[in-house]
XYZ file of C-alpha atoms in Angstrom:
697
model
C -118.616 -5.349 -77.360
C -119.806 -7.585 -74.522
C -117.787 -5.637 -71.963
C -119.042 -2.292 -73.250
C -122.696 -3.399 -73.271
C -122.430 -4.783 -69.747
C -120.782 -1.640 -68.346
C -123.606 0.399 -69.940
C -126.230 -1.722 -68.139
C -127.422 -3.491 -71.300
C -126.341 -7.032 -70.502
C -129.883 -8.308 -70.963
C -129.604 -7.400 -74.674
C -126.539 -9.610 -75.249
C -128.180 -12.241 -77.408
C -126.757 -14.263 -80.277
C -128.664 -12.298 -82.922
C -127.465 -8.895 -81.661
C -123.820 -9.992 -81.517
C -124.013 -11.543 -84.974
C -125.372 -8.379 -86.572
C -123.447 -5.791 -84.533
C -120.077 -7.477 -84.106
C -119.798 -9.778 -87.105
C -121.778 -7.562 -89.504
C -124.317 -10.208 -90.460
C -127.417 -8.999 -92.320
C -130.898 -8.666 -90.849
C -131.626 -12.165 -92.181
C -128.991 -13.637 -89.860
C -130.175 -16.967 -88.413
C -128.044 -18.222 -85.469
C -129.421 -21.731 -85.957
C -127.751 -21.880 -89.393
C -124.752 -19.537 -89.000
C -122.830 -20.508 -85.832
C -120.203 -17.752 -85.976
C -121.185 -16.260 -82.597
C -120.950 -19.584 -80.757
C -117.694 -20.445 -82.520
C -116.054 -17.116 -81.696
C -117.314 -17.226 -78.118
C -115.670 -20.618 -77.693
C -112.404 -19.220 -79.102
C -112.643 -16.196 -76.832
C -113.034 -18.419 -73.750
C -109.923 -20.370 -74.802
C -107.893 -17.201 -75.260
C -109.056 -15.773 -71.927
C -108.095 -18.981 -70.134
C -104.648 -18.908 -71.739
C -104.212 -15.222 -70.910
C -105.007 -15.637 -67.201
C -102.663 -18.617 -66.990
C -99.773 -16.591 -68.435
C -99.484 -12.811 -68.832
C -102.687 -12.052 -66.927
C -102.065 -14.211 -63.884
C -101.579 -11.122 -61.683
C -104.350 -8.948 -63.126
C -106.527 -7.394 -60.391
C -109.727 -8.180 -62.330
C -110.604 -11.429 -64.093
C -113.177 -11.557 -66.887
C -115.196 -14.725 -67.409
C -117.549 -15.559 -70.271
C -119.648 -18.429 -68.862
C -120.662 -21.200 -71.210
C -124.111 -20.708 -72.628
C -123.988 -16.961 -72.030
C -122.544 -13.885 -73.718
C -122.643 -11.730 -70.577
C -119.149 -11.318 -69.082
C -118.643 -11.713 -65.360
C -116.001 -9.800 -63.426
C -114.145 -11.231 -60.458
C -111.728 -9.379 -58.213
C -108.395 -11.118 -57.895
C -107.317 -10.859 -54.263
C -103.634 -9.859 -54.184
C -101.142 -11.138 -51.657
C -101.411 -9.056 -48.440
C -98.936 -6.203 -48.355
C -96.702 -5.780 -45.324
C -97.826 -3.090 -42.891
C -96.150 0.298 -43.259
C -95.054 1.823 -39.944
C -96.833 5.027 -38.992
C -99.653 4.629 -41.544
C -103.152 3.307 -41.096
C -105.854 3.441 -43.747
C -109.335 4.497 -42.782
C -112.181 2.210 -43.874
C -113.294 4.823 -46.414
C -109.823 5.131 -47.865
C -109.437 1.353 -48.007
C -112.776 0.945 -49.786
C -111.934 3.714 -52.253
C -108.500 2.236 -52.868
C -109.980 -1.176 -53.630
C -112.519 0.377 -56.025
C -109.800 2.369 -57.804
C -107.754 -0.805 -58.235
C -110.811 -2.651 -59.556
C -111.687 0.136 -61.989
C -108.131 0.589 -63.197
C -107.709 -3.149 -63.680
C -111.011 -3.450 -65.519
C -110.068 -0.555 -67.791
C -106.699 -2.106 -68.628
C -108.049 -5.608 -69.198
C -111.071 -4.243 -71.041
C -108.823 -2.333 -73.440
C -106.736 -5.415 -74.136
C -109.845 -7.539 -74.601
C -111.322 -4.943 -76.946
C -108.158 -4.981 -79.052
C -108.257 -8.794 -79.212
C -111.897 -8.676 -80.290
C -111.116 -6.111 -82.959
C -108.332 -8.305 -84.255
C -110.496 -11.438 -84.194
C -113.259 -9.665 -86.097
C -110.707 -8.775 -88.761
C -111.616 -5.089 -88.422
C -108.651 -2.867 -89.335
C -107.849 -0.176 -86.822
C -108.256 2.864 -89.063
C -104.965 4.513 -89.929
C -106.493 7.972 -89.602
C -107.823 7.208 -86.112
C -104.932 5.601 -84.229
C -105.375 4.508 -80.631
C -104.475 7.302 -78.222
C -102.573 4.754 -76.145
C -100.757 1.651 -77.386
C -101.834 -1.806 -76.251
C -99.142 -4.442 -75.752
C -100.235 -8.074 -76.043
C -98.586 -11.468 -76.144
C -99.464 -13.183 -79.430
C -99.405 -17.001 -79.230
C -98.750 -18.582 -82.611
C -100.465 -21.869 -81.693
C -97.910 -24.102 -83.432
C -95.792 -26.931 -82.036
C -92.090 -26.244 -82.378
C -90.069 -23.053 -82.245
C -89.483 -19.945 -84.287
C -86.766 -20.446 -86.878
C -85.068 -17.128 -86.166
C -82.315 -17.825 -88.708
C -84.921 -17.757 -91.489
C -86.817 -14.618 -90.591
C -89.401 -13.249 -88.186
C -93.209 -13.408 -87.922
C -94.551 -11.185 -90.710
C -97.905 -9.413 -90.403
C -100.098 -9.134 -93.487
C -100.680 -5.559 -94.782
C -104.036 -5.189 -92.994
C -102.926 -7.070 -89.922
C -105.296 -10.012 -90.370
C -102.690 -12.775 -90.640
C -99.176 -13.600 -89.569
C -96.785 -15.941 -91.400
C -93.680 -17.279 -89.696
C -90.841 -19.804 -90.219
C -91.091 -22.741 -87.833
C -88.753 -25.498 -86.679
C -91.154 -28.378 -86.167
C -90.567 -31.040 -83.497
C -89.417 -33.423 -86.257
C -86.719 -30.941 -87.256
C -88.443 -29.956 -90.506
C -88.325 -26.255 -91.335
C -91.209 -24.665 -93.211
C -93.583 -21.708 -93.151
C -96.734 -21.609 -91.045
C -99.596 -19.123 -91.028
C -102.161 -18.057 -88.483
C -105.225 -15.875 -88.991
C -105.506 -13.583 -85.971
C -109.210 -14.409 -85.743
C -108.298 -18.070 -85.267
C -106.679 -19.979 -82.422
C -104.860 -22.408 -84.690
C -102.005 -22.208 -87.175
C -101.468 -24.246 -90.322
C -98.342 -25.148 -92.315
C -98.039 -23.891 -95.884
C -97.841 -26.878 -98.221
C -94.802 -26.747 -100.467
C -92.896 -24.324 -98.225
C -90.308 -26.766 -96.872
C -87.092 -24.872 -96.176
C -88.891 -21.585 -96.815
C -87.517 -18.369 -95.402
C -88.040 -14.581 -95.381
C -91.742 -14.559 -96.402
C -93.495 -11.410 -97.682
C -97.128 -10.614 -98.509
C -99.009 -9.469 -101.583
C -100.860 -6.168 -100.928
C -104.289 -7.861 -101.050
C -103.188 -10.570 -98.580
C -104.057 -13.335 -101.054
C -100.514 -14.603 -101.715
C -97.212 -15.047 -99.902
C -93.804 -14.816 -101.522
C -90.856 -16.656 -100.010
C -87.426 -18.104 -100.775
C -86.551 -21.807 -100.725
C -84.175 -24.168 -102.478
C -82.425 -21.472 -104.519
C -85.722 -20.103 -105.877
C -88.318 -17.441 -105.151
C -91.779 -18.964 -104.883
C -95.378 -17.806 -104.435
C -97.983 -19.515 -102.251
C -101.636 -18.767 -103.084
C -103.979 -18.896 -100.103
C -107.128 -19.619 -102.129
C -106.051 -23.075 -103.288
C -102.721 -23.762 -101.545
C -100.798 -23.888 -104.810
C -97.093 -23.018 -105.040
C -95.353 -21.794 -108.167
C -91.737 -20.902 -108.878
C -91.142 -17.307 -109.958
C -87.380 -17.286 -110.607
C -83.998 -18.483 -109.352
C -82.571 -16.748 -106.286
C -79.479 -18.463 -104.814
C -79.781 -16.870 -101.359
C -82.664 -14.418 -101.122
C -82.304 -11.402 -98.872
C -85.767 -9.891 -98.811
C -88.752 -9.216 -101.068
C -91.577 -6.680 -101.363
C -94.777 -6.594 -103.433
C -96.438 -3.564 -105.085
C -100.124 -3.078 -105.837
C -99.524 -3.355 -109.602
C -97.968 -6.810 -109.214
C -94.313 -5.760 -109.329
C -92.055 -7.650 -106.949
C -88.669 -6.330 -105.838
C -86.182 -8.749 -104.327
C -82.547 -9.165 -103.368
C -81.369 -12.408 -105.017
C -78.097 -13.090 -103.194
C -75.739 -12.316 -100.343
C -73.174 -10.344 -102.338
C -72.348 -8.844 -105.697
C -75.903 -7.878 -106.681
C -78.391 -5.042 -106.367
C -82.177 -5.095 -106.203
C -84.120 -6.792 -108.994
C -87.744 -6.562 -110.144
C -90.058 -9.147 -111.675
C -93.782 -9.369 -112.377
C -95.899 -11.544 -110.109
C -96.807 -13.453 -113.284
C -93.143 -14.350 -113.897
C -90.612 -13.388 -116.523
C -86.970 -12.399 -116.521
C -85.717 -10.430 -113.492
C -84.390 -6.950 -114.285
C -81.892 -5.037 -112.136
C -83.225 -1.761 -110.710
C -80.194 -0.816 -108.588
C -76.489 -1.184 -109.280
C -73.626 -1.447 -106.832
C -71.519 1.701 -106.492
C -67.934 0.641 -107.164
C -66.463 3.864 -105.767
C -68.302 3.338 -102.489
C -67.183 -0.323 -102.403
C -70.763 -1.506 -102.029
C -70.997 -5.241 -101.534
C -74.736 -5.797 -101.916
C -78.215 -4.270 -101.706
C -80.838 -6.090 -99.654
C -84.154 -5.764 -97.763
C -86.169 -3.781 -100.365
C -89.472 -2.293 -99.166
C -92.024 -0.517 -101.352
C -93.520 2.746 -100.177
C -97.269 3.322 -100.502
C -97.010 4.858 -104.008
C -95.627 1.530 -105.355
C -92.905 3.465 -107.199
C -90.471 4.507 -104.491
C -88.713 1.948 -102.336
C -86.077 1.786 -99.629
C -83.295 -0.749 -99.209
C -80.175 -1.441 -97.164
C -76.690 -1.170 -98.659
C -73.624 -2.874 -97.222
C -70.201 -1.472 -98.034
C -66.624 -2.504 -97.356
C -65.735 1.141 -96.753
C -66.773 2.654 -93.419
C -69.469 5.311 -93.691
C -70.637 4.376 -97.195
C -73.405 1.876 -96.495
C -76.805 2.598 -94.990
C -80.498 2.993 -95.823
C -81.255 4.329 -99.315
C -84.348 5.684 -101.080
C -84.796 4.873 -104.795
C -87.500 4.922 -107.467
C -88.562 2.612 -110.286
C -88.763 5.745 -112.425
C -84.984 6.119 -112.273
C -82.670 8.676 -110.728
C -79.794 8.287 -108.327
C -80.597 6.640 -104.964
C -80.623 8.973 -101.954
C -78.897 7.969 -98.735
C -81.325 8.455 -95.845
C -79.267 7.079 -92.973
C -75.829 5.522 -92.348
C -77.483 2.682 -90.413
C -77.171 -0.665 -92.212
C -80.455 -2.286 -91.265
C -83.547 -3.793 -92.745
C -86.225 -1.102 -92.865
C -90.032 -1.200 -92.822
C -92.334 1.562 -94.051
C -95.615 2.593 -92.431
C -98.145 5.050 -93.835
C -100.094 6.578 -90.940
C -102.389 9.504 -90.267
C -99.334 11.369 -89.002
C -97.381 10.805 -92.217
C -94.832 8.314 -93.530
C -92.473 6.620 -91.102
C -89.507 4.297 -91.479
C -88.873 1.664 -88.816
C -85.446 0.053 -88.505
C -83.270 -1.847 -86.042
C -80.384 -0.354 -84.094
C -78.672 -1.521 -80.914
C -81.190 -4.361 -80.498
C -84.163 -1.993 -80.507
C -86.810 -0.865 -82.986
C -86.392 2.801 -83.928
C -88.647 5.045 -85.994
C -88.271 8.352 -87.843
C -90.558 10.382 -90.061
C -89.907 10.227 -93.812
C -90.353 13.335 -95.953
C -90.728 11.674 -99.339
C -90.841 14.955 -101.280
C -87.551 16.101 -99.737
C -86.016 12.628 -99.789
C -84.936 12.862 -96.167
C -85.684 11.659 -92.663
C -86.988 14.333 -90.300
C -87.510 14.844 -86.619
C -86.142 12.942 -83.661
C -85.629 9.208 -83.515
C -88.055 7.374 -81.223
C -87.669 3.927 -79.670
C -90.640 1.566 -79.981
C -89.317 -1.665 -78.412
C -86.148 -3.013 -76.837
C -84.281 -6.330 -77.014
C -85.245 -7.014 -80.628
C -82.776 -9.086 -82.634
C -81.283 -8.206 -86.016
C -78.792 -10.093 -88.187
C -77.624 -9.374 -91.753
C -78.768 -12.881 -92.731
C -82.294 -13.048 -91.289
C -83.038 -9.328 -91.011
C -84.901 -7.538 -88.244
C -87.216 -9.601 -86.041
C -90.236 -7.352 -86.482
C -92.918 -6.417 -88.997
C -95.540 -3.698 -89.220
C -99.070 -3.389 -90.594
C -99.321 0.358 -91.253
C -100.218 2.362 -88.190
C -102.388 -0.465 -86.888
C -99.977 -2.832 -85.257
C -96.382 -3.879 -84.826
C -95.263 -7.475 -84.229
C -91.804 -8.332 -82.952
C -89.809 -11.130 -81.402
C -87.376 -10.449 -78.608
C -83.721 -11.388 -79.016
C -83.124 -14.959 -77.958
C -79.614 -16.083 -77.127
C -79.568 -19.854 -77.468
C -77.115 -21.625 -75.208
C -75.122 -24.503 -76.660
C -72.498 -26.705 -75.094
C -69.769 -28.386 -77.154
C -69.909 -32.106 -76.400
C -68.478 -35.393 -77.601
C -70.988 -38.176 -78.347
C -70.666 -41.834 -79.321
C -72.202 -43.502 -82.378
C -75.509 -43.843 -80.514
C -75.649 -40.115 -79.773
C -74.878 -40.495 -76.054
C -72.808 -37.677 -74.528
C -69.441 -38.983 -73.367
C -67.993 -35.668 -72.207
C -68.705 -31.951 -72.081
C -65.884 -29.968 -73.658
C -66.757 -26.352 -72.818
C -69.348 -24.661 -70.609
C -72.627 -23.640 -72.327
C -72.375 -20.431 -74.349
C -73.619 -18.506 -77.359
C -71.679 -20.560 -79.884
C -72.507 -20.258 -83.573
C -70.489 -23.236 -84.815
C -67.636 -25.506 -83.797
C -64.962 -27.608 -85.496
C -62.215 -29.884 -84.170
C -58.800 -30.297 -85.802
C -57.797 -33.601 -87.435
C -55.746 -34.680 -84.409
C -58.550 -33.831 -81.939
C -56.193 -31.590 -79.978
C -57.990 -28.264 -80.369
C -61.485 -26.990 -80.857
C -62.479 -23.780 -82.638
C -65.822 -22.153 -81.864
C -67.523 -19.183 -83.434
C -69.181 -16.913 -80.869
C -71.682 -14.113 -81.402
C -71.617 -11.216 -78.910
C -74.738 -9.307 -77.872
C -73.901 -6.702 -80.509
C -71.714 -6.853 -83.571
C -70.348 -9.716 -85.637
C -68.985 -13.096 -84.586
C -65.354 -14.028 -83.911
C -63.413 -17.285 -83.643
C -62.002 -18.645 -80.376
C -59.587 -21.560 -79.874
C -59.276 -23.987 -76.963
C -57.317 -27.131 -76.125
C -59.707 -30.072 -75.953
C -58.228 -31.478 -72.764
C -57.542 -28.114 -71.099
C -60.545 -25.854 -71.835
C -59.544 -22.201 -71.964
C -60.810 -19.999 -74.781
C -58.315 -17.786 -76.601
C -59.477 -15.325 -79.223
C -58.148 -15.935 -82.735
C -59.929 -13.201 -84.749
C -60.583 -9.682 -83.480
C -62.290 -7.859 -86.353
C -64.863 -10.485 -87.270
C -64.387 -14.145 -88.110
C -66.536 -17.090 -89.173
C -66.709 -20.359 -91.120
C -63.397 -21.525 -89.679
C -61.457 -24.392 -91.323
C -58.440 -26.124 -89.772
C -55.290 -26.801 -91.751
C -54.568 -30.536 -91.748
C -51.585 -30.125 -89.420
C -53.696 -28.119 -86.959
C -51.243 -25.209 -86.865
C -53.364 -22.621 -88.637
C -56.950 -21.787 -89.490
C -58.689 -20.401 -92.573
C -61.770 -18.227 -92.137
C -63.898 -15.464 -93.614
C -64.882 -12.106 -92.161
C -68.642 -11.426 -91.802
C -67.924 -7.698 -91.482
C -66.540 -7.791 -95.031
C -69.453 -9.928 -96.254
C -67.204 -13.015 -96.440
C -65.577 -11.961 -99.707
C -62.032 -12.607 -98.447
C -60.493 -15.807 -97.128
C -57.859 -15.311 -94.414
C -55.277 -17.571 -92.779
C -53.768 -17.223 -89.331
C -51.234 -19.260 -87.365
C -52.651 -20.470 -84.047
C -49.561 -19.450 -82.045
C -48.938 -16.214 -83.987
C -50.380 -12.907 -82.759
C -49.793 -11.084 -86.055
C -52.652 -9.987 -88.285
C -54.338 -12.620 -90.496
C -52.890 -13.177 -93.970
C -55.095 -12.778 -97.048
C -55.345 -16.076 -98.933
C -57.762 -14.982 -101.675
C -60.305 -12.216 -102.308
C -63.410 -12.427 -104.465
C -66.161 -10.066 -105.506
C -68.666 -12.637 -104.208
C -69.357 -14.252 -100.851
C -67.094 -17.256 -100.216
C -67.588 -20.041 -97.650
C -64.421 -22.095 -96.907
C -65.113 -25.715 -95.901
C -62.015 -27.952 -95.933
C -58.247 -28.106 -96.547
C -56.737 -30.949 -98.594
C -54.564 -33.527 -96.760
C -51.467 -32.543 -98.752
C -51.980 -28.832 -98.059
C -52.293 -27.937 -101.755
C -55.894 -26.734 -101.849
C -58.585 -25.087 -99.806
C -62.102 -26.108 -100.830
C -64.786 -23.404 -100.712
C -68.135 -22.661 -102.294
C -68.857 -19.268 -103.831
C -72.116 -17.385 -104.339
C -71.705 -16.659 -108.061
C -74.311 -14.341 -109.664
C -74.139 -16.270 -112.952
C -74.044 -19.897 -111.815
C -75.414 -19.982 -108.234
C -73.282 -21.806 -105.643
C -70.048 -23.209 -107.098
C -67.333 -25.438 -105.633
C -63.840 -23.947 -105.929
C -60.378 -25.295 -105.143
C -58.144 -22.412 -104.011
C -54.393 -23.175 -104.489
C -52.373 -22.758 -101.296
C -49.001 -23.556 -102.876
C -47.081 -22.737 -106.025
C -48.291 -19.145 -106.417
C -45.539 -16.492 -106.827
C -45.202 -13.995 -103.988
C -47.588 -11.079 -104.454
C -49.651 -12.873 -107.092
C -53.195 -13.863 -106.073
C -54.021 -17.542 -106.651
C -56.418 -18.515 -109.428
C -59.123 -20.809 -108.022
C -59.975 -23.945 -109.976
C -63.729 -24.324 -110.601
C -64.344 -27.895 -109.481
C -68.127 -27.902 -109.880
C -69.728 -24.946 -111.686
C -73.251 -25.630 -112.982
C -76.662 -23.981 -112.988
C -77.366 -25.772 -109.698
C -76.152 -25.155 -106.144
C -73.089 -27.147 -105.036
C -71.954 -26.757 -101.436
C -69.934 -28.219 -98.553
C -66.992 -29.908 -100.261
C -64.801 -32.185 -98.093
C -61.671 -34.066 -99.141
C -61.258 -37.795 -98.559
C -58.361 -38.738 -96.231
C -56.220 -39.809 -99.204
C -57.056 -36.605 -101.088
C -58.363 -38.482 -104.152
C -62.095 -37.685 -103.800
C -64.397 -34.882 -102.763
C -67.754 -35.325 -101.009
C -70.246 -32.485 -101.486
C -73.945 -31.667 -101.870
C -75.904 -30.575 -104.946
C -79.575 -29.721 -105.514
C -79.634 -30.818 -109.168
C -82.282 -33.459 -108.352
C -84.627 -30.886 -106.832
C -83.312 -31.262 -103.286
C -79.850 -31.401 -101.775
C -78.241 -34.845 -102.052
C -74.746 -36.076 -101.184
C -72.290 -36.948 -103.964
C -68.705 -38.202 -104.093
C -66.511 -37.289 -107.066
C -62.919 -38.196 -107.871
C -60.270 -35.528 -108.323
C -58.707 -37.270 -111.319
C -59.759 -34.424 -113.587
C -57.210 -32.172 -111.852
C -54.410 -34.298 -113.340
C -55.981 -34.655 -116.762
C -57.932 -37.837 -116.080
C -61.634 -38.508 -116.277
C -63.458 -38.066 -113.011
C -65.998 -40.535 -111.638
C -69.065 -39.509 -109.657
C -71.425 -41.351 -107.293
C -74.635 -40.385 -105.494
C -74.729 -41.534 -101.859
C -78.066 -40.314 -100.509
C -81.493 -40.995 -101.955
C -83.937 -38.988 -99.869
C -81.973 -35.823 -99.234
C -78.755 -35.128 -97.403
C -76.435 -32.317 -96.286
C -73.079 -31.770 -94.533
C -71.018 -34.803 -95.628
C -67.911 -35.837 -93.673
C -65.360 -38.624 -94.128
C -64.231 -41.057 -91.479
C -60.465 -40.710 -90.878
C -59.813 -44.158 -92.387
C -61.775 -43.266 -95.536
C -64.141 -46.232 -95.177
C -67.273 -44.253 -94.308
C -69.028 -41.093 -95.371
C -71.394 -39.433 -92.897
C -74.162 -36.953 -93.682
C -77.319 -35.478 -92.155
C -80.658 -36.620 -93.581
C -83.675 -34.386 -94.086
C -85.232 -35.706 -90.872
C -82.109 -34.736 -88.871
C -80.583 -38.209 -88.586
C -76.806 -38.664 -88.808
C -76.332 -41.298 -91.506
C -73.363 -43.538 -92.308
C -72.462 -44.978 -95.716
C -69.817 -47.714 -95.789
C -67.610 -47.845 -98.874
C -64.912 -49.955 -100.430
C -62.329 -48.700 -102.893
C -60.317 -50.652 -105.430
C -56.651 -49.796 -106.174
C -57.811 -48.149 -109.394
C -60.028 -45.754 -107.451
C -63.385 -47.384 -108.226
C -65.905 -47.022 -105.383
C -68.696 -49.241 -104.076
C -71.145 -47.790 -101.544
C -73.503 -49.595 -99.183
C -76.990 -48.348 -98.368
C -77.096 -45.508 -95.792
C -77.658 -46.602 -92.187
C -79.046 -44.519 -89.342
C -76.825 -43.627 -86.390
C -78.674 -41.130 -84.185
C -80.901 -38.090 -84.284
C -79.197 -34.701 -84.176
C -81.501 -32.638 -81.999
C -79.717 -29.361 -82.517
C -77.628 -27.807 -85.230
C -75.654 -24.627 -85.544
C -77.156 -21.367 -86.675
C -77.574 -21.227 -90.430
C -77.206 -23.867 -93.136
C -73.617 -23.018 -94.089
C -71.820 -23.535 -90.783
C -70.138 -26.652 -89.490
C -72.570 -28.783 -87.455
C -70.215 -31.586 -86.397
C -66.710 -33.084 -86.581
C -65.528 -36.711 -86.574
C -63.032 -38.041 -84.010
C -59.669 -39.437 -85.248
C -60.796 -43.021 -84.575
C -64.172 -42.511 -86.278
C -66.030 -43.760 -83.215
C -67.183 -40.451 -81.766
C -68.474 -37.088 -82.971
C -68.121 -33.522 -81.725
C -71.185 -31.283 -81.936
C -73.148 -28.525 -80.213
C -75.957 -29.511 -77.882
C -78.784 -27.055 -77.221
C -79.296 -26.205 -73.539
C -82.174 -23.728 -73.759
C -84.495 -25.186 -76.388
C -85.913 -23.474 -79.427
C -87.040 -19.826 -79.281
C -90.491 -19.052 -77.906
C -93.436 -19.283 -80.272
C -95.097 -16.269 -78.688
C -94.419 -12.847 -80.183
C -95.236 -9.353 -79.014
C -98.074 -7.424 -80.629
C -98.170 -3.648 -80.218
C -101.320 -1.887 -81.431
C -101.519 1.880 -81.730
C -97.730 2.043 -81.794
C -97.747 5.536 -83.346
C -98.691 6.937 -79.940
C -95.177 6.061 -78.751
C -93.670 8.525 -81.229
C -95.006 11.364 -79.093
């Protein structure tokens, strides 16, 4: 508004009263002495301008100032570096003057458009869907929060009218929770009660935020900051909210379709079912269309060509396959019709949706490049109708596998920095296995000698969550391409195909092999009982007969990360039965008909337990990212006594995701192997694209 008034020769009219009534829609009774909105927003605008010209706008040909005490913008020409002379060409004074004016005008137009968009956003005025911008405006959106985007837990999500953005943050302390920023503000605030929250989604009226945390789906209310639990969801994979209060959500990573529940609570009801003939593994990423009856979702299948993007309705009927692409999808209702936005080949694509015909029409357009997508965290973008599109560019964190002492000091670097997802060292500390994620596709496992670094590929069709056999000759792992429903085994020196150890209908995460080679411990995402600890027999099963896993810990809570003691008599694991994950140790006497004993080691939260090789310590990671040690003594009868946990050192970086191995213990128990971050956390600035529908043309 200030730029427009000045360019029209009306700068003398730019007073506080005029701006308050024209820009911020105050009534004729507006009194600037009482209502300070104009001064407050002018201060914020000066801060944003200063930040812009220090970053993205440092090379702009025209600089806009808003002097303190005034609302009249001033324009300064930014003198560029002198260009080298071009042989055989000499500008006339007239041409030089005209060229400078054209640069000034073009720069002012570009900066003025960006500034106008920022002002529109700050005022909270929606860019009308029936009057989209003729040209898109691309801005950097600072989130104004200390820390880094937690890209494993989702992306920044715009509210339906584009007034707010909510995002998962890794705070400097290591805590992970949701933060929110109003676009009219230059500060962000954490959402109380959202610790560990991921994959947030908005209510249509922008008054509430749904999210997943601690095996539950929760709702945060902006008016009073209250949080309430809606229902259990072991591992949520997306939610969406209709105008009538219906919420659709994907409750788990495998073996389930889309469910619905009222925003007031109740019992979740399935609205989609997995197609057995198509070998569907799960449905995820539901998204309501504007009629609040139809919705789209992504289906993953174990059979090639059967998964993809589907259209369904709460009124029933068979789902319609819209596209073979297995991606999270966002819907946008615009003046030009309905569009679906999805991720493919690290870019955001868009196609028109003909809802009446149940089909996608027209060509596929690209809106942005280098945008990340994973089956776990979804696509790193969100959309607010035809108004704006927010996205985060793909960020490849660089880790280096290192060995550290008990004070956390690096004693040696094992491998050069790379895009490692996890790492684990065998019991003899002879070999290291790392999981690596390529630019496109799923991860695979690579093996290297510790003393002679040279990576050799172990899996070729997808591999993750690797577990060493105790003799170090083979490795157990799952296949992300198959949604981790099968556990494989492969000899390190054998080039034959992996052998199937056990297949489930649910996602399975292997964690440890017993010292005597009898069992493989894993935890399973069970639709009926959440995460369960299983012991998979590795011996004594007749040829051709699948083993029958022994449920070691199957409750209504989540039990994860089971690790055998060196003598094979106890299992350390985590459970959230107390309301947060704590570390427990339980005897395996029940396997031989005895009565098992159980002890709780942590008191203020803990994950990822490990045993020292001599069995006299249990290590775990505290909630504030400290590696803890618990000394223990054991009587000949098997009775345990545990000392209070002691702090060793802060773990600054962990692997991607909560389920992957973050560290290993050396054979002497004096050192640890872990991944050290070399590039820091992802940027907390995202891209904002307004008027994105113009790119379709």
